[in-house]
PDB file of C-alpha atoms in Angstrom:
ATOM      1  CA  UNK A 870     -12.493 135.863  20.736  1.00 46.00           C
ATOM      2  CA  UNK A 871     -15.343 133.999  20.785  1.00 51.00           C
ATOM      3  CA  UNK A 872     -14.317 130.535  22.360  1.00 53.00           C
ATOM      4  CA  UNK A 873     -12.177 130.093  19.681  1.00 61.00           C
ATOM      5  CA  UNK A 874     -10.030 126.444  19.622  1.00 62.00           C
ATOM      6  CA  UNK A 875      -7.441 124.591  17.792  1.00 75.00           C
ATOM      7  CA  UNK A 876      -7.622 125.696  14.071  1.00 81.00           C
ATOM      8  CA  UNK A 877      -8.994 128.789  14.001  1.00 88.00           C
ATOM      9  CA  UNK A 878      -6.930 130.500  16.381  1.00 90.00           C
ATOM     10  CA  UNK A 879      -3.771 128.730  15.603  1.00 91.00           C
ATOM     11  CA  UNK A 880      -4.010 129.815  12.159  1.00 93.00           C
ATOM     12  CA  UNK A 881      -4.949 133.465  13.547  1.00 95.00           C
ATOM     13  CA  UNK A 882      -2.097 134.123  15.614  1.00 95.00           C
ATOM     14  CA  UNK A 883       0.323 134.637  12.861  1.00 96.00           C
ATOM     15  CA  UNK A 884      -1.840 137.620  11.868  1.00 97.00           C
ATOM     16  CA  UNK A 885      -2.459 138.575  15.493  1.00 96.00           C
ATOM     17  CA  UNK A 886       1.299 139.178  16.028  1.00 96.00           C
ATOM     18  CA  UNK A 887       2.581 139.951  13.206  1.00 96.00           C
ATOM     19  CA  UNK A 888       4.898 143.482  12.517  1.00 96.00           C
ATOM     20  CA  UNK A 889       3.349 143.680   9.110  1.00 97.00           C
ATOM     21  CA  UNK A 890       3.164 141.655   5.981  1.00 98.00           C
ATOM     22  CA  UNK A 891       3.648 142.479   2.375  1.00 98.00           C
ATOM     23  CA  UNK A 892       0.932 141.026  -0.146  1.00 98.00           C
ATOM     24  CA  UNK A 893      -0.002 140.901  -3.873  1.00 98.00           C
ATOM     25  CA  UNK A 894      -3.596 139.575  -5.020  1.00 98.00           C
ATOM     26  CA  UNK A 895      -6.526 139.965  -8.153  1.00 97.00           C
ATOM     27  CA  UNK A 896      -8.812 142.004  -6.377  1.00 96.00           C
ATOM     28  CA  UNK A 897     -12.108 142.423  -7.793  1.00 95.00           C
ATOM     29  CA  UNK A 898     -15.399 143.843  -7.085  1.00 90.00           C
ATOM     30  CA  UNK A 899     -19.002 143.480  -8.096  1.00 84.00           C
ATOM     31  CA  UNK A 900     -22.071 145.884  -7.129  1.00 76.00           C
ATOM     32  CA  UNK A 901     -25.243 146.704  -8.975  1.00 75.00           C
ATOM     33  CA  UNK A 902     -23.757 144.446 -12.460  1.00 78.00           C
ATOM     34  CA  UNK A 903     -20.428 146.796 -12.715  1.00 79.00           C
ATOM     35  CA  UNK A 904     -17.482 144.470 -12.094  1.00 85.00           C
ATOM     36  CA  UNK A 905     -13.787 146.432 -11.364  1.00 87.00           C
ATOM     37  CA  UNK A 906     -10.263 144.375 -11.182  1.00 93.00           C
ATOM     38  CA  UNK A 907      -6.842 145.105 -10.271  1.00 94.00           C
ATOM     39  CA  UNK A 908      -3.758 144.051  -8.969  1.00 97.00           C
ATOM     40  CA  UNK A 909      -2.932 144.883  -5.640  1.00 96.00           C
ATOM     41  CA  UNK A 910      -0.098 144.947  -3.671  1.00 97.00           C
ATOM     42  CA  UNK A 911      -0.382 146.031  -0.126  1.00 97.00           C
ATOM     43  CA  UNK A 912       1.786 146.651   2.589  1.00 97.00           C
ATOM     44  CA  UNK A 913       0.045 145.808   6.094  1.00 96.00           C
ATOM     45  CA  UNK A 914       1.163 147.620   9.356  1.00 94.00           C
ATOM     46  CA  UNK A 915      -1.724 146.593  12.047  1.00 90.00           C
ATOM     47  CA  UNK A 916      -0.717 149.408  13.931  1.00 84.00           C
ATOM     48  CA  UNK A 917       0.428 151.895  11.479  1.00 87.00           C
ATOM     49  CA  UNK A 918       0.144 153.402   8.374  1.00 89.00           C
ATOM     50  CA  UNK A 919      -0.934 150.436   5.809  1.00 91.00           C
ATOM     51  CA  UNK A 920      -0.428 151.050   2.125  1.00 92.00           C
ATOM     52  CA  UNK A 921      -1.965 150.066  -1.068  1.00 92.00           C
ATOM     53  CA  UNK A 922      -1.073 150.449  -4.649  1.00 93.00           C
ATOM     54  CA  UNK A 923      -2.183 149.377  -7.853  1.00 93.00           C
ATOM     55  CA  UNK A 924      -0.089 146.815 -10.305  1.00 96.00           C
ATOM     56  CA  UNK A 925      -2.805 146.658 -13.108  1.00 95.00           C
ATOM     57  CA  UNK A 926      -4.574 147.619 -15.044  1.00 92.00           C
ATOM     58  CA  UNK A 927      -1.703 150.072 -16.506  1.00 90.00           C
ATOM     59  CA  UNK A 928      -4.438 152.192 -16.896  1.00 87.00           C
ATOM     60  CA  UNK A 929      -4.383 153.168 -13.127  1.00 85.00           C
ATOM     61  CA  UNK A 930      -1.387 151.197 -12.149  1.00 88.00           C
ATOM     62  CA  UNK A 931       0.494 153.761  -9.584  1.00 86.00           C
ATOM     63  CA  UNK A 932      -2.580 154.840  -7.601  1.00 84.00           C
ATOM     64  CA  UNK A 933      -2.018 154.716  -3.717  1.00 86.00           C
ATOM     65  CA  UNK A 934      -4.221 154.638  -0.793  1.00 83.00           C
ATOM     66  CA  UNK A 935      -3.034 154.850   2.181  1.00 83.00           C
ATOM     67  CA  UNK A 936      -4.841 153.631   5.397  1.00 78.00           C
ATOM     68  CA  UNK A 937      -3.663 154.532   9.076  1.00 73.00           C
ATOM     69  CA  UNK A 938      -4.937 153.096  12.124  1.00 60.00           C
ATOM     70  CA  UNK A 939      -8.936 152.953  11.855  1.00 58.00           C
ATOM     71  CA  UNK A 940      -8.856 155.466   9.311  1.00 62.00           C
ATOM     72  CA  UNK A 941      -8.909 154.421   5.561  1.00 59.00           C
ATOM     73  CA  UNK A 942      -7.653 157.685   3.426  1.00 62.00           C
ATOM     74  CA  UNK A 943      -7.714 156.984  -0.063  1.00 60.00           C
ATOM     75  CA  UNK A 944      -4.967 159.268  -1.235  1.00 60.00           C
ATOM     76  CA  UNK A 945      -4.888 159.395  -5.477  1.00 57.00           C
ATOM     77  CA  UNK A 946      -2.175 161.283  -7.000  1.00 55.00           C
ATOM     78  CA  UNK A 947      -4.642 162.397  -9.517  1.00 49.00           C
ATOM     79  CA  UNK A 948      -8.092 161.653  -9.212  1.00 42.00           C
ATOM     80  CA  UNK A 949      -8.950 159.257 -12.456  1.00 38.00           C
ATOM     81  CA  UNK A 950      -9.724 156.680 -10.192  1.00 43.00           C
ATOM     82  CA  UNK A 951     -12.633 156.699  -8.075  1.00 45.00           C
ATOM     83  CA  UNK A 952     -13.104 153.275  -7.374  1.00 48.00           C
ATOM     84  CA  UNK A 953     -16.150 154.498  -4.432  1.00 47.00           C
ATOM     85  CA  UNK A 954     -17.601 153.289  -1.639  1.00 45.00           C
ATOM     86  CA  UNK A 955     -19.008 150.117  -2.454  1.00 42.00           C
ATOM     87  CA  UNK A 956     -22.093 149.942  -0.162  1.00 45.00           C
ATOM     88  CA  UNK A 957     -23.631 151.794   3.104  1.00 45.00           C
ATOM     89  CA  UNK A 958     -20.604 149.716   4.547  1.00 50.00           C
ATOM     90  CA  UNK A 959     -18.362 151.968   3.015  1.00 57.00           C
ATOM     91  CA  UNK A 960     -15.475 149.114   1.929  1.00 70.00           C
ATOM     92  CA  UNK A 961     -13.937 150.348  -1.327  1.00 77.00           C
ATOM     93  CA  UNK A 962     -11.887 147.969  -3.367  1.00 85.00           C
ATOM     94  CA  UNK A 963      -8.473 149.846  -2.261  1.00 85.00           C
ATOM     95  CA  UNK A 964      -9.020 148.976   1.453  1.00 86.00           C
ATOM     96  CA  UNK A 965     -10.015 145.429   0.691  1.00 91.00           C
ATOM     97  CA  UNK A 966      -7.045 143.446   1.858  1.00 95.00           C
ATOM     98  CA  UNK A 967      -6.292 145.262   4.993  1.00 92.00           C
ATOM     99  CA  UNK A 968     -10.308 144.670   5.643  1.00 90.00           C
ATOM    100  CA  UNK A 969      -9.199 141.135   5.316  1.00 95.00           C
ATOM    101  CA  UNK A 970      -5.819 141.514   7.682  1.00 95.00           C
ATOM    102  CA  UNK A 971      -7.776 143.262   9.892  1.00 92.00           C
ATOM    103  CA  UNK A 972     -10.508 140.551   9.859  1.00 93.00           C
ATOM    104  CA  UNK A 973      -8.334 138.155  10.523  1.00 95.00           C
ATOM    105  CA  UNK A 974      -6.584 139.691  13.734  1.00 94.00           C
ATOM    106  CA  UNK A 975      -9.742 141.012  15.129  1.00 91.00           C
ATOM    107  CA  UNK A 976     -13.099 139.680  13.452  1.00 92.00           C
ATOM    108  CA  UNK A 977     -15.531 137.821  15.461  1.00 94.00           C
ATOM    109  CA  UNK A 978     -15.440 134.074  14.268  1.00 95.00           C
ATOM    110  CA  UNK A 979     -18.088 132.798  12.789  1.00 96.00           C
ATOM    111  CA  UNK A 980     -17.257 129.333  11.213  1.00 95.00           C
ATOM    112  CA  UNK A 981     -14.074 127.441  10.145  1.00 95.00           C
ATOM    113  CA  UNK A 982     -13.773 124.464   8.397  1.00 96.00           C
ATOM    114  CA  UNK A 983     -11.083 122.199   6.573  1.00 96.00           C
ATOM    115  CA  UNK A 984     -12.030 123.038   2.554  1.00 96.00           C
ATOM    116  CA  UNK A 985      -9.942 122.731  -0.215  1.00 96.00           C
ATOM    117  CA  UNK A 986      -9.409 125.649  -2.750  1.00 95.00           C
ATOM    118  CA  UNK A 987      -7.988 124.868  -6.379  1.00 93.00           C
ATOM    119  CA  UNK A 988      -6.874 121.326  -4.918  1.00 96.00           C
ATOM    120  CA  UNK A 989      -5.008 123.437  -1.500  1.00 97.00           C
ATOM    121  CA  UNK A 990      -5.696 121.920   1.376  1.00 97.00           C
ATOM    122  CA  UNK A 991      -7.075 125.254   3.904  1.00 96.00           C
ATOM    123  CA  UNK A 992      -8.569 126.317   6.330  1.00 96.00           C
ATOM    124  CA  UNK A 993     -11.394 128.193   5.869  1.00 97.00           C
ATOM    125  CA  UNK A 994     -12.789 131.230   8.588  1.00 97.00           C
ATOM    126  CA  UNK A 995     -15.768 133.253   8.283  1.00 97.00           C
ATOM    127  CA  UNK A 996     -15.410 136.120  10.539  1.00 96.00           C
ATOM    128  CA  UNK A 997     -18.270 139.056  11.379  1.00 94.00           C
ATOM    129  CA  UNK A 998     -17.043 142.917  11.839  1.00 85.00           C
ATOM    130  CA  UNK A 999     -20.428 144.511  10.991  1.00 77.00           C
ATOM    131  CA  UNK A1000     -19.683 147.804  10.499  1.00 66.00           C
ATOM    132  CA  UNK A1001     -21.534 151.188  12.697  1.00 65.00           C
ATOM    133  CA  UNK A1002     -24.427 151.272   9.946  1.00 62.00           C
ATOM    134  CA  UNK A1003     -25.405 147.733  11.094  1.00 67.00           C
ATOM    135  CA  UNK A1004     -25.287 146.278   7.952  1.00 75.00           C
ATOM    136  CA  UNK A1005     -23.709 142.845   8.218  1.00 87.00           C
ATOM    137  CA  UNK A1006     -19.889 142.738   7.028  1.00 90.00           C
ATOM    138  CA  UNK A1007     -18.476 139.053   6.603  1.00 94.00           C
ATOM    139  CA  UNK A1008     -15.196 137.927   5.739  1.00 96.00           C
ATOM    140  CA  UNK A1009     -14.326 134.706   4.406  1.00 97.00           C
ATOM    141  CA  UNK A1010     -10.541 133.622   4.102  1.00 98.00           C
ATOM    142  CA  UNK A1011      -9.410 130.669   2.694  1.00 98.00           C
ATOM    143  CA  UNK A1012      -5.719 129.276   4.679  1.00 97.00           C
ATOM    144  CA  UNK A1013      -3.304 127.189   3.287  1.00 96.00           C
ATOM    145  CA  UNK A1014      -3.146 124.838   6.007  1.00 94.00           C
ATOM    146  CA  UNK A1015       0.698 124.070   5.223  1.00 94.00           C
ATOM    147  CA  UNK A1016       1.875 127.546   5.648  1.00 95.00           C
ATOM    148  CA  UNK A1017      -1.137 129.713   7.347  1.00 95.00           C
ATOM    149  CA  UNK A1018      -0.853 132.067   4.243  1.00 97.00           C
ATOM    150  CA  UNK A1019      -4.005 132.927   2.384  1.00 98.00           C
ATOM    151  CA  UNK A1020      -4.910 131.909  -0.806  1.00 98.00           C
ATOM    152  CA  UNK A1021      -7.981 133.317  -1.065  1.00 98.00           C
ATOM    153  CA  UNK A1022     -10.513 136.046   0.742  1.00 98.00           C
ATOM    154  CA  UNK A1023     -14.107 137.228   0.291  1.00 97.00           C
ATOM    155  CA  UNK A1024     -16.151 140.018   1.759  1.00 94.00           C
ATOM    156  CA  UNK A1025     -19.973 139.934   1.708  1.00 92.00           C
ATOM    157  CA  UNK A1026     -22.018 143.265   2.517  1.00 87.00           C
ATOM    158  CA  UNK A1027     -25.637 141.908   3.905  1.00 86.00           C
ATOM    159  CA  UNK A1028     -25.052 138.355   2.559  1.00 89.00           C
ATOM    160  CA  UNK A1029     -23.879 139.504  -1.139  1.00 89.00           C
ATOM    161  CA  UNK A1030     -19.919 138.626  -1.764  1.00 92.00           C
ATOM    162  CA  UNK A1031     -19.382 142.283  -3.079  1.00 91.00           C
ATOM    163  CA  UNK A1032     -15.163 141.989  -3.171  1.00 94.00           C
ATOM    164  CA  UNK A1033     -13.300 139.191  -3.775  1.00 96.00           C
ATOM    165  CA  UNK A1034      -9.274 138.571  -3.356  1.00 98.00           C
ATOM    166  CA  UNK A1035      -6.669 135.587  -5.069  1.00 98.00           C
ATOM    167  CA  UNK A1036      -3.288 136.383  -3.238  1.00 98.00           C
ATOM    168  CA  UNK A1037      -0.159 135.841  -5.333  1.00 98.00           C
ATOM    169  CA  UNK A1038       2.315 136.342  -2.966  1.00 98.00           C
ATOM    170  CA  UNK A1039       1.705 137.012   0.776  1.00 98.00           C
ATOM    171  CA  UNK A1040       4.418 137.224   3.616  1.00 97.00           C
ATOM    172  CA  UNK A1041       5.034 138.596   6.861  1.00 96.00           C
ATOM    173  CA  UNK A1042       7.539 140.933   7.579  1.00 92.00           C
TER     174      UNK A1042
END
């Protein structure tokens, strides 16, 4: 991984290990001026089936997607919401915080620094996993350095931060 040291893959191994981990964040997404939120809550299995479901809006609170193993299925129970593909990168809102789990446990790192978020001491990793269409996939997670749980994620498409993630709750099975 990239001659990683210290920080970086102290705070990684957590993720790298882990059974699972149950999470809730504000998700939101911006392409091409159209902005889309929810709440999230997802329940990570690296190796198995990973589920996601929507909080809020009420509006499309009880939608599911459900991502196995390398293979992100969005499965709707009706199909109001159709929250796309977000770019040639195909990362839709619904798979945004397994993106981010995955990231974590297998991205390429980047950069990490010490950075505060909203007066939390964290660390912060930029990770690469450019996707098979070559266009350049970066994830940015923000650490809590007290705990190793996030308290913040970003992914950028090609240098624009298209989704963005504040985690509410976050812990590993």
């Amino acid at each position: 991984t990239g001659g990683e040291a210290g920080g970086a893959a102290d705070a990684r191994m957590p993720y790298r290990n882990m059974a699972g981990c149950v999470m809730e964040a504000e998700v939101s997404c911006t392409q091409d001026g159209a902005a889309w939120e929810a709440t999230l809550q997802c329940d990570y299995v690296p190796e198995g089936e990973t589920t996601v479901e929507v909080l809020a809006p009420e509006t499309i609170a009880g939608v599911k997607a459900v991502l196995s193993d390398g293979e992100v299925e969005l499965v709707y129970e009706d199909q109001c919401l159709n929250a796309g593909n977000l770019s040639s990168q195909e990362v839709s809102p619904m798979a945004c915080l397994p993106q981010l789990m995955s990231a974590l446990r297998d991205g390429w790192l980047l950069e990490e620094s010490e950075e505060d978020w909203q007066e939390t001491s964290c660390f912060r990793l930029t990770v690469d996993q450019t996707g098979e269409q070559n266009g350049k996939i970066l994830s940015t997670l923000w650490l809590r350095q007290e705990d190793g749980t996030p308290l913040r994620g970003e992914i950028a498409v090609d240098g624009e931060i298209i989704l963005t993630a504040d985690f509410t709750s976050f812990s590993f099975y």
